[in-house]
C-alpha atoms as an extended CHARMM CRD file, in Angstrom:
* protein
*
       290  EXT
         1         1  UNK       CA            119.9260000000       46.1760000000       96.9490000000  PROA      1               0.0000000000
         2         2  UNK       CA            116.3060000000       45.0400000000       96.6300000000  PROA      2               0.0000000000
         3         3  UNK       CA            115.4110000000       42.0110000000       94.5250000000  PROA      3               0.0000000000
         4         4  UNK       CA            112.2300000000       43.6400000000       93.2430000000  PROA      4               0.0000000000
         5         5  UNK       CA            114.2460000000       46.6270000000       91.9830000000  PROA      5               0.0000000000
         6         6  UNK       CA            116.9210000000       44.6320000000       90.1540000000  PROA      6               0.0000000000
         7         7  UNK       CA            116.3770000000       44.5760000000       86.3580000000  PROA      7               0.0000000000
         8         8  UNK       CA            118.2070000000       41.2320000000       86.2070000000  PROA      8               0.0000000000
         9         9  UNK       CA            119.7120000000       38.7930000000       88.6770000000  PROA      9               0.0000000000
        10        10  UNK       CA            123.4900000000       39.0290000000       89.0540000000  PROA      10              0.0000000000
        11        11  UNK       CA            124.1940000000       37.0560000000       92.2410000000  PROA      11              0.0000000000
        12        12  UNK       CA            127.9870000000       37.0520000000       91.8710000000  PROA      12              0.0000000000
        13        13  UNK       CA            128.4300000000       40.7780000000       91.2810000000  PROA      13              0.0000000000
        14        14  UNK       CA            125.4140000000       42.4340000000       92.9490000000  PROA      14              0.0000000000
        15        15  UNK       CA            126.3680000000       44.4620000000       96.0210000000  PROA      15              0.0000000000
        16        16  UNK       CA            124.7810000000       46.1770000000       99.0010000000  PROA      16              0.0000000000
        17        17  UNK       CA            126.7250000000       49.3840000000       98.3230000000  PROA      17              0.0000000000
        18        18  UNK       CA            123.5280000000       51.3470000000       97.7040000000  PROA      18              0.0000000000
        19        19  UNK       CA            122.2120000000       50.4530000000      101.1420000000  PROA      19              0.0000000000
        20        20  UNK       CA            125.4510000000       51.7550000000      102.6060000000  PROA      20              0.0000000000
        21        21  UNK       CA            124.9960000000       55.0090000000      100.6960000000  PROA      21              0.0000000000
        22        22  UNK       CA            121.5520000000       55.4390000000      102.2510000000  PROA      22              0.0000000000
        23        23  UNK       CA            122.9870000000       54.9120000000      105.7320000000  PROA      23              0.0000000000
        24        24  UNK       CA            125.8490000000       57.3220000000      105.0030000000  PROA      24              0.0000000000
        25        25  UNK       CA            123.3370000000       59.9290000000      103.8350000000  PROA      25              0.0000000000
        26        26  UNK       CA            121.3860000000       59.6050000000      107.0850000000  PROA      26              0.0000000000
        27        27  UNK       CA            124.5730000000       59.8940000000      109.1350000000  PROA      27              0.0000000000
        28        28  UNK       CA            125.6640000000       62.9690000000      107.1970000000  PROA      28              0.0000000000
        29        29  UNK       CA            122.3640000000       64.6080000000      108.1300000000  PROA      29              0.0000000000
        30        30  UNK       CA            122.9140000000       64.0110000000      111.8310000000  PROA      30              0.0000000000
        31        31  UNK       CA            120.7510000000       60.9850000000      112.5720000000  PROA      31              0.0000000000
        32        32  UNK       CA            121.8230000000       59.1520000000      115.7310000000  PROA      32              0.0000000000
        33        33  UNK       CA            119.4170000000       56.2120000000      115.5870000000  PROA      33              0.0000000000
        34        34  UNK       CA            118.9510000000       54.2620000000      112.3750000000  PROA      34              0.0000000000
        35        35  UNK       CA            116.6840000000       51.2810000000      111.7800000000  PROA      35              0.0000000000
        36        36  UNK       CA            117.6260000000       49.0990000000      108.8320000000  PROA      36              0.0000000000
        37        37  UNK       CA            114.9530000000       46.7550000000      107.4950000000  PROA      37              0.0000000000
        38        38  UNK       CA            116.5810000000       43.8360000000      105.7050000000  PROA      38              0.0000000000
        39        39  UNK       CA            114.8900000000       41.2880000000      103.4830000000  PROA      39              0.0000000000
        40        40  UNK       CA            114.0480000000       40.6190000000       99.8560000000  PROA      40              0.0000000000
        41        41  UNK       CA            117.5520000000       41.5430000000       98.7430000000  PROA      41              0.0000000000
        42        42  UNK       CA            119.2370000000       40.7820000000       95.4290000000  PROA      42              0.0000000000
        43        43  UNK       CA            122.6770000000       40.4620000000       97.0110000000  PROA      43              0.0000000000
        44        44  UNK       CA            124.7780000000       37.8040000000       98.7030000000  PROA      44              0.0000000000
        45        45  UNK       CA            127.8650000000       39.8770000000       99.4790000000  PROA      45              0.0000000000
        46        46  UNK       CA            127.9150000000       39.5320000000      103.2570000000  PROA      46              0.0000000000
        47        47  UNK       CA            127.2340000000       43.2460000000      103.5700000000  PROA      47              0.0000000000
        48        48  UNK       CA            130.7010000000       44.1120000000      102.2330000000  PROA      48              0.0000000000
        49        49  UNK       CA            129.2980000000       46.6140000000       99.7390000000  PROA      49              0.0000000000
        50        50  UNK       CA            127.3530000000       48.3940000000      102.4670000000  PROA      50              0.0000000000
        51        51  UNK       CA            130.4190000000       48.5670000000      104.7180000000  PROA      51              0.0000000000
        52        52  UNK       CA            132.5580000000       49.8640000000      101.8780000000  PROA      52              0.0000000000
        53        53  UNK       CA            130.1470000000       52.7680000000      101.3960000000  PROA      53              0.0000000000
        54        54  UNK       CA            130.6130000000       53.5430000000      105.0980000000  PROA      54              0.0000000000
        55        55  UNK       CA            134.3830000000       53.7960000000      104.8140000000  PROA      55              0.0000000000
        56        56  UNK       CA            135.6670000000       50.2760000000      105.4090000000  PROA      56              0.0000000000
        57        57  UNK       CA            138.2340000000       48.8550000000      102.9910000000  PROA      57              0.0000000000
        58        58  UNK       CA            138.6210000000       45.1590000000      102.2020000000  PROA      58              0.0000000000
        59        59  UNK       CA            142.0600000000       44.2100000000      100.9320000000  PROA      59              0.0000000000
        60        60  UNK       CA            143.6310000000       41.2850000000       99.0980000000  PROA      60              0.0000000000
        61        61  UNK       CA            147.0380000000       39.7030000000       99.6880000000  PROA      61              0.0000000000
        62        62  UNK       CA            148.7720000000       42.5780000000       97.8580000000  PROA      62              0.0000000000
        63        63  UNK       CA            147.0100000000       45.2310000000       99.9010000000  PROA      63              0.0000000000
        64        64  UNK       CA            144.7730000000       46.2410000000       97.0020000000  PROA      64              0.0000000000
        65        65  UNK       CA            141.0860000000       46.8910000000       97.5630000000  PROA      65              0.0000000000
        66        66  UNK       CA            138.9020000000       44.0750000000       96.2410000000  PROA      66              0.0000000000
        67        67  UNK       CA            135.4520000000       44.2710000000       94.7090000000  PROA      67              0.0000000000
        68        68  UNK       CA            132.4040000000       43.8850000000       96.9100000000  PROA      68              0.0000000000
        69        69  UNK       CA            130.3280000000       41.2210000000       95.1790000000  PROA      69              0.0000000000
        70        70  UNK       CA            129.8600000000       37.6220000000       96.2920000000  PROA      70              0.0000000000
        71        71  UNK       CA            132.5680000000       36.5180000000       93.8560000000  PROA      71              0.0000000000
        72        72  UNK       CA            135.1080000000       38.7250000000       95.6610000000  PROA      72              0.0000000000
        73        73  UNK       CA            134.6520000000       37.4670000000       99.2260000000  PROA      73              0.0000000000
        74        74  UNK       CA            137.2710000000       34.7350000000       98.8450000000  PROA      74              0.0000000000
        75        75  UNK       CA            139.9140000000       37.3470000000       97.9330000000  PROA      75              0.0000000000
        76        76  UNK       CA            139.6430000000       39.3000000000      101.2000000000  PROA      76              0.0000000000
        77        77  UNK       CA            142.5850000000       38.7830000000      103.5550000000  PROA      77              0.0000000000
        78        78  UNK       CA            142.3580000000       41.8990000000      105.7330000000  PROA      78              0.0000000000
        79        79  UNK       CA            140.0630000000       44.7480000000      106.7620000000  PROA      79              0.0000000000
        80        80  UNK       CA            141.0130000000       48.4110000000      107.0850000000  PROA      80              0.0000000000
        81        81  UNK       CA            138.5980000000       50.4340000000      109.1990000000  PROA      81              0.0000000000
        82        82  UNK       CA            140.7240000000       53.5650000000      109.3880000000  PROA      82              0.0000000000
        83        83  UNK       CA            138.4790000000       55.4320000000      106.9870000000  PROA      83              0.0000000000
        84        84  UNK       CA            135.1330000000       54.4700000000      108.5120000000  PROA      84              0.0000000000
        85        85  UNK       CA            132.7140000000       57.3450000000      109.0020000000  PROA      85              0.0000000000
        86        86  UNK       CA            133.2830000000       58.9380000000      112.3990000000  PROA      86              0.0000000000
        87        87  UNK       CA            129.5300000000       59.3430000000      112.8730000000  PROA      87              0.0000000000
        88        88  UNK       CA            129.1700000000       55.5530000000      113.1160000000  PROA      88              0.0000000000
        89        89  UNK       CA            130.5700000000       55.6660000000      116.6550000000  PROA      89              0.0000000000
        90        90  UNK       CA            127.6850000000       57.8300000000      117.8890000000  PROA      90              0.0000000000
        91        91  UNK       CA            124.8710000000       56.0160000000      116.1010000000  PROA      91              0.0000000000
        92        92  UNK       CA            122.6290000000       53.2550000000      117.4220000000  PROA      92              0.0000000000
        93        93  UNK       CA            121.6210000000       50.7130000000      114.8030000000  PROA      93              0.0000000000
        94        94  UNK       CA            118.5930000000       48.4380000000      114.9280000000  PROA      94              0.0000000000
        95        95  UNK       CA            117.9880000000       45.7520000000      112.3250000000  PROA      95              0.0000000000
        96        96  UNK       CA            114.5130000000       44.4430000000      111.5990000000  PROA      96              0.0000000000
        97        97  UNK       CA            114.6900000000       41.1960000000      109.6480000000  PROA      97              0.0000000000
        98        98  UNK       CA            112.0480000000       38.7780000000      108.4510000000  PROA      98              0.0000000000
        99        99  UNK       CA            114.2360000000       35.6800000000      108.7580000000  PROA      99              0.0000000000
       100       100  UNK       CA            116.0350000000       33.9420000000      111.6070000000  PROA      100             0.0000000000
       101       101  UNK       CA            118.6930000000       32.1490000000      109.5610000000  PROA      101             0.0000000000
       102       102  UNK       CA            122.3380000000       32.0680000000      110.6410000000  PROA      102             0.0000000000
       103       103  UNK       CA            124.9770000000       33.3000000000      108.2060000000  PROA      103             0.0000000000
       104       104  UNK       CA            126.3520000000       29.9450000000      107.0800000000  PROA      104             0.0000000000
       105       105  UNK       CA            125.4600000000       26.3280000000      106.4570000000  PROA      105             0.0000000000
       106       106  UNK       CA            122.4410000000       24.4380000000      105.2090000000  PROA      106             0.0000000000
       107       107  UNK       CA            120.0560000000       27.0300000000      106.6480000000  PROA      107             0.0000000000
       108       108  UNK       CA            122.2820000000       30.0390000000      106.0090000000  PROA      108             0.0000000000
       109       109  UNK       CA            122.0770000000       32.9520000000      103.5980000000  PROA      109             0.0000000000
       110       110  UNK       CA            123.5370000000       31.2470000000      100.5350000000  PROA      110             0.0000000000
       111       111  UNK       CA            121.8620000000       27.8410000000      100.5230000000  PROA      111             0.0000000000
       112       112  UNK       CA            118.4140000000       29.0150000000      101.5780000000  PROA      112             0.0000000000
       113       113  UNK       CA            118.0810000000       32.2570000000       99.6250000000  PROA      113             0.0000000000
       114       114  UNK       CA            120.7900000000       32.1350000000       96.9580000000  PROA      114             0.0000000000
       115       115  UNK       CA            118.5290000000       30.3950000000       94.4640000000  PROA      115             0.0000000000
       116       116  UNK       CA            115.9730000000       33.1910000000       94.3820000000  PROA      116             0.0000000000
       117       117  UNK       CA            118.8210000000       35.6250000000       93.7190000000  PROA      117             0.0000000000
       118       118  UNK       CA            120.0500000000       33.6360000000       90.7280000000  PROA      118             0.0000000000
       119       119  UNK       CA            122.6650000000       31.2250000000       92.0760000000  PROA      119             0.0000000000
       120       120  UNK       CA            122.7520000000       27.7950000000       90.4500000000  PROA      120             0.0000000000
       121       121  UNK       CA            124.8450000000       24.6280000000       90.3210000000  PROA      121             0.0000000000
       122       122  UNK       CA            128.4100000000       24.9180000000       91.5800000000  PROA      122             0.0000000000
       123       123  UNK       CA            127.9140000000       28.5970000000       92.3740000000  PROA      123             0.0000000000
       124       124  UNK       CA            126.3140000000       27.6900000000       95.7070000000  PROA      124             0.0000000000
       125       125  UNK       CA            129.4370000000       25.9600000000       97.0320000000  PROA      125             0.0000000000
       126       126  UNK       CA            131.6910000000       28.6820000000       95.6110000000  PROA      126             0.0000000000
       127       127  UNK       CA            129.7540000000       31.5370000000       97.2070000000  PROA      127             0.0000000000
       128       128  UNK       CA            129.3520000000       29.6730000000      100.5030000000  PROA      128             0.0000000000
       129       129  UNK       CA            133.1160000000       29.1290000000      100.6600000000  PROA      129             0.0000000000
       130       130  UNK       CA            133.6160000000       32.8430000000      100.1010000000  PROA      130             0.0000000000
       131       131  UNK       CA            131.1370000000       33.6820000000      102.8520000000  PROA      131             0.0000000000
       132       132  UNK       CA            132.8780000000       31.3260000000      105.2940000000  PROA      132             0.0000000000
       133       133  UNK       CA            136.2070000000       32.9470000000      104.4440000000  PROA      133             0.0000000000
       134       134  UNK       CA            134.8290000000       36.4580000000      104.8970000000  PROA      134             0.0000000000
       135       135  UNK       CA            133.2960000000       35.5220000000      108.2600000000  PROA      135             0.0000000000
       136       136  UNK       CA            136.6750000000       34.1500000000      109.4000000000  PROA      136             0.0000000000
       137       137  UNK       CA            138.5190000000       37.3310000000      108.3820000000  PROA      137             0.0000000000
       138       138  UNK       CA            135.8780000000       39.6840000000      109.7920000000  PROA      138             0.0000000000
       139       139  UNK       CA            135.5150000000       37.9420000000      113.1480000000  PROA      139             0.0000000000
       140       140  UNK       CA            139.2850000000       37.7500000000      113.5990000000  PROA      140             0.0000000000
       141       141  UNK       CA            139.5850000000       41.4640000000      112.8060000000  PROA      141             0.0000000000
       142       142  UNK       CA            136.7730000000       42.4040000000      115.2130000000  PROA      142             0.0000000000
       143       143  UNK       CA            137.5710000000       39.8830000000      117.9350000000  PROA      143             0.0000000000
       144       144  UNK       CA            134.0110000000       38.5650000000      118.1080000000  PROA      144             0.0000000000
       145       145  UNK       CA            131.9680000000       35.6320000000      116.8470000000  PROA      145             0.0000000000
       146       146  UNK       CA            128.3400000000       36.0300000000      115.8690000000  PROA      146             0.0000000000
       147       147  UNK       CA            127.8820000000       34.0460000000      112.6380000000  PROA      147             0.0000000000
       148       148  UNK       CA            125.5770000000       31.5050000000      114.2950000000  PROA      148             0.0000000000
       149       149  UNK       CA            123.1580000000       34.0640000000      115.7190000000  PROA      149             0.0000000000
       150       150  UNK       CA            119.6230000000       34.3250000000      114.3610000000  PROA      150             0.0000000000
       151       151  UNK       CA            119.2500000000       36.9020000000      111.6090000000  PROA      151             0.0000000000
       152       152  UNK       CA            122.8990000000       36.9070000000      110.5230000000  PROA      152             0.0000000000
       153       153  UNK       CA            121.8890000000       35.4090000000      107.1750000000  PROA      153             0.0000000000
       154       154  UNK       CA            119.3220000000       38.1170000000      106.4460000000  PROA      154             0.0000000000
       155       155  UNK       CA            119.6930000000       39.9990000000      103.1420000000  PROA      155             0.0000000000
       156       156  UNK       CA            122.6350000000       37.9780000000      101.9100000000  PROA      156             0.0000000000
       157       157  UNK       CA            124.6300000000       38.4350000000      105.1000000000  PROA      157             0.0000000000
       158       158  UNK       CA            123.8720000000       42.1050000000      105.7520000000  PROA      158             0.0000000000
       159       159  UNK       CA            122.5210000000       41.0640000000      109.1380000000  PROA      159             0.0000000000
       160       160  UNK       CA            125.9810000000       39.7310000000      109.9860000000  PROA      160             0.0000000000
       161       161  UNK       CA            127.7490000000       42.8750000000      108.7690000000  PROA      161             0.0000000000
       162       162  UNK       CA            125.4600000000       45.1840000000      110.7220000000  PROA      162             0.0000000000
       163       163  UNK       CA            125.8090000000       43.1630000000      113.9150000000  PROA      163             0.0000000000
       164       164  UNK       CA            129.5290000000       42.4620000000      113.6970000000  PROA      164             0.0000000000
       165       165  UNK       CA            130.8060000000       45.8200000000      112.4330000000  PROA      165             0.0000000000
       166       166  UNK       CA            128.1820000000       48.2620000000      113.7250000000  PROA      166             0.0000000000
       167       167  UNK       CA            127.0020000000       46.4480000000      116.8790000000  PROA      167             0.0000000000
       168       168  UNK       CA            123.4150000000       46.5750000000      115.6610000000  PROA      168             0.0000000000
       169       169  UNK       CA            120.5630000000       45.1470000000      117.6910000000  PROA      169             0.0000000000
       170       170  UNK       CA            118.8920000000       42.3960000000      115.6590000000  PROA      170             0.0000000000
       171       171  UNK       CA            115.1360000000       42.2150000000      116.1120000000  PROA      171             0.0000000000
       172       172  UNK       CA            112.5950000000       39.9570000000      114.3950000000  PROA      172             0.0000000000
       173       173  UNK       CA            110.6230000000       42.1630000000      112.0290000000  PROA      173             0.0000000000
       174       174  UNK       CA            107.3940000000       40.2290000000      112.4180000000  PROA      174             0.0000000000
       175       175  UNK       CA            107.4790000000       40.4350000000      116.2330000000  PROA      175             0.0000000000
       176       176  UNK       CA            108.0610000000       44.1840000000      116.0340000000  PROA      176             0.0000000000
       177       177  UNK       CA            105.1890000000       44.7080000000      113.6030000000  PROA      177             0.0000000000
       178       178  UNK       CA            102.8100000000       42.4930000000      115.5970000000  PROA      178             0.0000000000
       179       179  UNK       CA            103.6240000000       44.4760000000      118.7410000000  PROA      179             0.0000000000
       180       180  UNK       CA            103.0870000000       47.7810000000      116.9150000000  PROA      180             0.0000000000
       181       181  UNK       CA             99.5880000000       46.7890000000      115.7870000000  PROA      181             0.0000000000
       182       182  UNK       CA             98.6440000000       45.2360000000      119.1280000000  PROA      182             0.0000000000
       183       183  UNK       CA             98.1270000000       41.7810000000      117.6670000000  PROA      183             0.0000000000
       184       184  UNK       CA             98.3460000000       39.9860000000      121.0100000000  PROA      184             0.0000000000
       185       185  UNK       CA             95.4690000000       42.0800000000      122.3820000000  PROA      185             0.0000000000
       186       186  UNK       CA             93.4710000000       41.5410000000      119.1920000000  PROA      186             0.0000000000
       187       187  UNK       CA             93.9040000000       37.7880000000      119.4880000000  PROA      187             0.0000000000
       188       188  UNK       CA             92.6040000000       37.7580000000      123.0450000000  PROA      188             0.0000000000
       189       189  UNK       CA             89.0110000000       37.8380000000      121.8120000000  PROA      189             0.0000000000
       190       190  UNK       CA             89.5220000000       35.6910000000      118.7050000000  PROA      190             0.0000000000
       191       191  UNK       CA             88.3030000000       32.1630000000      118.0580000000  PROA      191             0.0000000000
       192       192  UNK       CA             90.1460000000       31.8570000000      114.7530000000  PROA      192             0.0000000000
       193       193  UNK       CA             93.0810000000       33.6380000000      113.1140000000  PROA      193             0.0000000000
       194       194  UNK       CA             93.4120000000       33.9550000000      109.3440000000  PROA      194             0.0000000000
       195       195  UNK       CA             96.7640000000       35.0550000000      107.9370000000  PROA      195             0.0000000000
       196       196  UNK       CA             98.2910000000       35.1780000000      104.4780000000  PROA      196             0.0000000000
       197       197  UNK       CA            101.4750000000       35.1190000000      102.4130000000  PROA      197             0.0000000000
       198       198  UNK       CA            102.3920000000       35.5590000000       98.7590000000  PROA      198             0.0000000000
       199       199  UNK       CA            104.2200000000       32.2340000000       98.4820000000  PROA      199             0.0000000000
       200       200  UNK       CA            104.7430000000       29.7430000000      101.2690000000  PROA      200             0.0000000000
       201       201  UNK       CA            107.6120000000       27.2580000000      101.4350000000  PROA      201             0.0000000000
       202       202  UNK       CA            110.3240000000       26.0710000000      103.8200000000  PROA      202             0.0000000000
       203       203  UNK       CA            111.6910000000       29.6280000000      104.1090000000  PROA      203             0.0000000000
       204       204  UNK       CA            108.4220000000       30.7810000000      105.6640000000  PROA      204             0.0000000000
       205       205  UNK       CA            109.2660000000       28.9770000000      108.9020000000  PROA      205             0.0000000000
       206       206  UNK       CA            112.3030000000       31.2190000000      109.4890000000  PROA      206             0.0000000000
       207       207  UNK       CA            110.7350000000       34.3700000000      110.8880000000  PROA      207             0.0000000000
       208       208  UNK       CA            108.2480000000       35.1410000000      108.1250000000  PROA      208             0.0000000000
       209       209  UNK       CA            104.7970000000       36.5460000000      108.9070000000  PROA      209             0.0000000000
       210       210  UNK       CA            102.8860000000       33.2130000000      109.0450000000  PROA      210             0.0000000000
       211       211  UNK       CA            105.4140000000       31.8230000000      111.5260000000  PROA      211             0.0000000000
       212       212  UNK       CA            105.1650000000       34.8820000000      113.7620000000  PROA      212             0.0000000000
       213       213  UNK       CA            101.3780000000       34.9310000000      113.6890000000  PROA      213             0.0000000000
       214       214  UNK       CA            101.2190000000       31.1680000000      114.1590000000  PROA      214             0.0000000000
       215       215  UNK       CA            103.5060000000       31.1460000000      117.1920000000  PROA      215             0.0000000000
       216       216  UNK       CA            101.5380000000       33.9510000000      118.8430000000  PROA      216             0.0000000000
       217       217  UNK       CA             98.2380000000       32.1710000000      118.2520000000  PROA      217             0.0000000000
       218       218  UNK       CA             99.7180000000       28.8780000000      119.4170000000  PROA      218             0.0000000000
       219       219  UNK       CA            100.4510000000       30.3920000000      122.8300000000  PROA      219             0.0000000000
       220       220  UNK       CA             96.7400000000       31.1860000000      123.1330000000  PROA      220             0.0000000000
       221       221  UNK       CA             95.6350000000       27.8400000000      121.6720000000  PROA      221             0.0000000000
       222       222  UNK       CA             93.8610000000       29.5840000000      118.7720000000  PROA      222             0.0000000000
       223       223  UNK       CA             93.7090000000       27.7750000000      115.4000000000  PROA      223             0.0000000000
       224       224  UNK       CA             95.2960000000       29.4840000000      112.3950000000  PROA      224             0.0000000000
       225       225  UNK       CA             94.3230000000       29.2750000000      108.7340000000  PROA      225             0.0000000000
       226       226  UNK       CA             96.9340000000       30.4150000000      106.2230000000  PROA      226             0.0000000000
       227       227  UNK       CA             95.7770000000       31.5170000000      102.7760000000  PROA      227             0.0000000000
       228       228  UNK       CA             98.7720000000       31.6220000000      100.4570000000  PROA      228             0.0000000000
       229       229  UNK       CA             99.2650000000       32.6140000000       96.8480000000  PROA      229             0.0000000000
       230       230  UNK       CA            101.0340000000       29.3030000000       96.2490000000  PROA      230             0.0000000000
       231       231  UNK       CA            102.5650000000       26.4810000000       98.2670000000  PROA      231             0.0000000000
       232       232  UNK       CA            106.1570000000       25.3640000000       97.6820000000  PROA      232             0.0000000000
       233       233  UNK       CA            108.4080000000       22.6470000000       99.0560000000  PROA      233             0.0000000000
       234       234  UNK       CA            108.5890000000       22.4950000000      102.8350000000  PROA      234             0.0000000000
       235       235  UNK       CA            105.5670000000       24.6550000000      103.6360000000  PROA      235             0.0000000000
       236       236  UNK       CA            104.5340000000       21.9490000000      106.1080000000  PROA      236             0.0000000000
       237       237  UNK       CA            107.1650000000       23.2410000000      108.5390000000  PROA      237             0.0000000000
       238       238  UNK       CA            104.6020000000       25.8470000000      109.5810000000  PROA      238             0.0000000000
       239       239  UNK       CA            102.3420000000       23.1180000000      110.9510000000  PROA      239             0.0000000000
       240       240  UNK       CA            104.7080000000       22.9080000000      113.9030000000  PROA      240             0.0000000000
       241       241  UNK       CA            104.5060000000       26.6650000000      114.4420000000  PROA      241             0.0000000000
       242       242  UNK       CA            100.8200000000       27.1350000000      115.0950000000  PROA      242             0.0000000000
       243       243  UNK       CA             99.4330000000       27.0310000000      111.5490000000  PROA      243             0.0000000000
       244       244  UNK       CA             96.7250000000       24.3860000000      111.2800000000  PROA      244             0.0000000000
       245       245  UNK       CA             95.9990000000       24.4200000000      107.5600000000  PROA      245             0.0000000000
       246       246  UNK       CA             97.4960000000       26.1310000000      104.5050000000  PROA      246             0.0000000000
       247       247  UNK       CA             95.1500000000       26.8500000000      101.6080000000  PROA      247             0.0000000000
       248       248  UNK       CA             96.6710000000       27.8690000000       98.2400000000  PROA      248             0.0000000000
       249       249  UNK       CA             95.0180000000       30.4170000000       95.9830000000  PROA      249             0.0000000000
       250       250  UNK       CA             96.3750000000       28.7380000000       92.8540000000  PROA      250             0.0000000000
       251       251  UNK       CA             94.2320000000       25.6100000000       92.6450000000  PROA      251             0.0000000000
       252       252  UNK       CA             94.8260000000       24.5680000000       89.0300000000  PROA      252             0.0000000000
       253       253  UNK       CA             97.5150000000       24.5980000000       86.3590000000  PROA      253             0.0000000000
       254       254  UNK       CA             97.6160000000       28.1590000000       85.0720000000  PROA      254             0.0000000000
       255       255  UNK       CA             99.9810000000       30.5640000000       83.3700000000  PROA      255             0.0000000000
       256       256  UNK       CA            101.5160000000       33.3740000000       85.4000000000  PROA      256             0.0000000000
       257       257  UNK       CA             99.5590000000       35.8120000000       83.2630000000  PROA      257             0.0000000000
       258       258  UNK       CA             96.2770000000       34.0960000000       84.1550000000  PROA      258             0.0000000000
       259       259  UNK       CA             97.1550000000       33.9330000000       87.8500000000  PROA      259             0.0000000000
       260       260  UNK       CA             97.9220000000       37.6480000000       88.0840000000  PROA      260             0.0000000000
       261       261  UNK       CA             94.8610000000       38.6550000000       86.0850000000  PROA      261             0.0000000000
       262       262  UNK       CA             92.4930000000       36.5550000000       88.1910000000  PROA      262             0.0000000000
       263       263  UNK       CA             94.0790000000       37.0330000000       91.6120000000  PROA      263             0.0000000000
       264       264  UNK       CA             90.9150000000       38.3360000000       93.2780000000  PROA      264             0.0000000000
       265       265  UNK       CA             88.8140000000       35.4660000000       91.9560000000  PROA      265             0.0000000000
       266       266  UNK       CA             91.3600000000       32.8950000000       93.1360000000  PROA      266             0.0000000000
       267       267  UNK       CA             91.5920000000       34.5060000000       96.5610000000  PROA      267             0.0000000000
       268       268  UNK       CA             87.8210000000       34.2620000000       96.9340000000  PROA      268             0.0000000000
       269       269  UNK       CA             87.8950000000       30.5830000000       95.9420000000  PROA      269             0.0000000000
       270       270  UNK       CA             90.6540000000       29.9080000000       98.4730000000  PROA      270             0.0000000000
       271       271  UNK       CA             88.6870000000       31.6800000000      101.2090000000  PROA      271             0.0000000000
       272       272  UNK       CA             85.6350000000       29.6150000000      100.2900000000  PROA      272             0.0000000000
       273       273  UNK       CA             87.6110000000       26.3670000000      100.5640000000  PROA      273             0.0000000000
       274       274  UNK       CA             88.9880000000       27.4720000000      103.9280000000  PROA      274             0.0000000000
       275       275  UNK       CA             85.4650000000       28.2240000000      105.1650000000  PROA      275             0.0000000000
       276       276  UNK       CA             84.3130000000       24.7740000000      104.0510000000  PROA      276             0.0000000000
       277       277  UNK       CA             87.1610000000       23.1540000000      105.9810000000  PROA      277             0.0000000000
       278       278  UNK       CA             86.1470000000       25.0920000000      109.0850000000  PROA      278             0.0000000000
       279       279  UNK       CA             82.5180000000       24.0340000000      108.6040000000  PROA      279             0.0000000000
       280       280  UNK       CA             83.5550000000       20.3910000000      108.3110000000  PROA      280             0.0000000000
       281       281  UNK       CA             85.5710000000       20.6820000000      111.5100000000  PROA      281             0.0000000000
       282       282  UNK       CA             82.6460000000       22.2150000000      113.3870000000  PROA      282             0.0000000000
       283       283  UNK       CA             80.3110000000       19.4960000000      112.1410000000  PROA      283             0.0000000000
       284       284  UNK       CA             82.6670000000       16.7210000000      113.2160000000  PROA      284             0.0000000000
       285       285  UNK       CA             83.1980000000       18.3680000000      116.5960000000  PROA      285             0.0000000000
       286       286  UNK       CA             79.4490000000       18.6350000000      117.0560000000  PROA      286             0.0000000000
       287       287  UNK       CA             78.9950000000       14.9290000000      116.4560000000  PROA      287             0.0000000000
       288       288  UNK       CA             81.8290000000       14.0520000000      118.8290000000  PROA      288             0.0000000000
       289       289  UNK       CA             80.2890000000       16.0530000000      121.6900000000  PROA      289             0.0000000000
       290       290  UNK       CA             76.8220000000       14.5430000000      121.4290000000  PROA      290             0.0000000000
């Protein structure tokens, strides 16, 4: 289901079935606690493919099983869970996600991340309508409502499927990782925090690493410098989440080939510019305190 593993982008037909197969394999081998890390997916199927691999059936008006791609969501009228794997009932699921988006709407799975998966033009509205329809059917079948919760839009809606159908605990991936490495204790003695990201844009504010690091540093009143491979639209959102300045590595018009071949050199130049900004700030502060 991973975007980096997909030979080509097929946003209407790509499914999370393979992720479901991995979970089924773990269940078949007796695992009782499973952590699913979701992010960077090539799918926008609401997790239907994953659930199908675990024994759920999604039926159309004639009672026939529908496909499990984004283009099929609108066809679903009922859910049959009679064939779900029995081992699911004895398994605790935890989801680590790197985004906090809800399932639907302007900041949901389709409109925020659909473009990077290959959606374009009228496909956005079409797929969003299918996702709304699927959420209606699923929540009515399960007797719950969780579409608005943070993380439901992760991995093309897999966060929603895992929470709604498998009662998974949704945890922010960045908070979990920061706790594992003892970042809060490390920050206690820091005067400055430097973090990084491959590409920074509006999506980065929704649970990505710079947002998590920035918020933690903000609580300690520690300034944060973000060095990013490139800056895209909306990166400024991070300025309200503890990041003080974002410095791009790509500082001139260049081909992708040039950028990848000279990544180390560009990173050094970005670090140098960041250091100069810090030096300017210290100099100004020194003059103000005289």
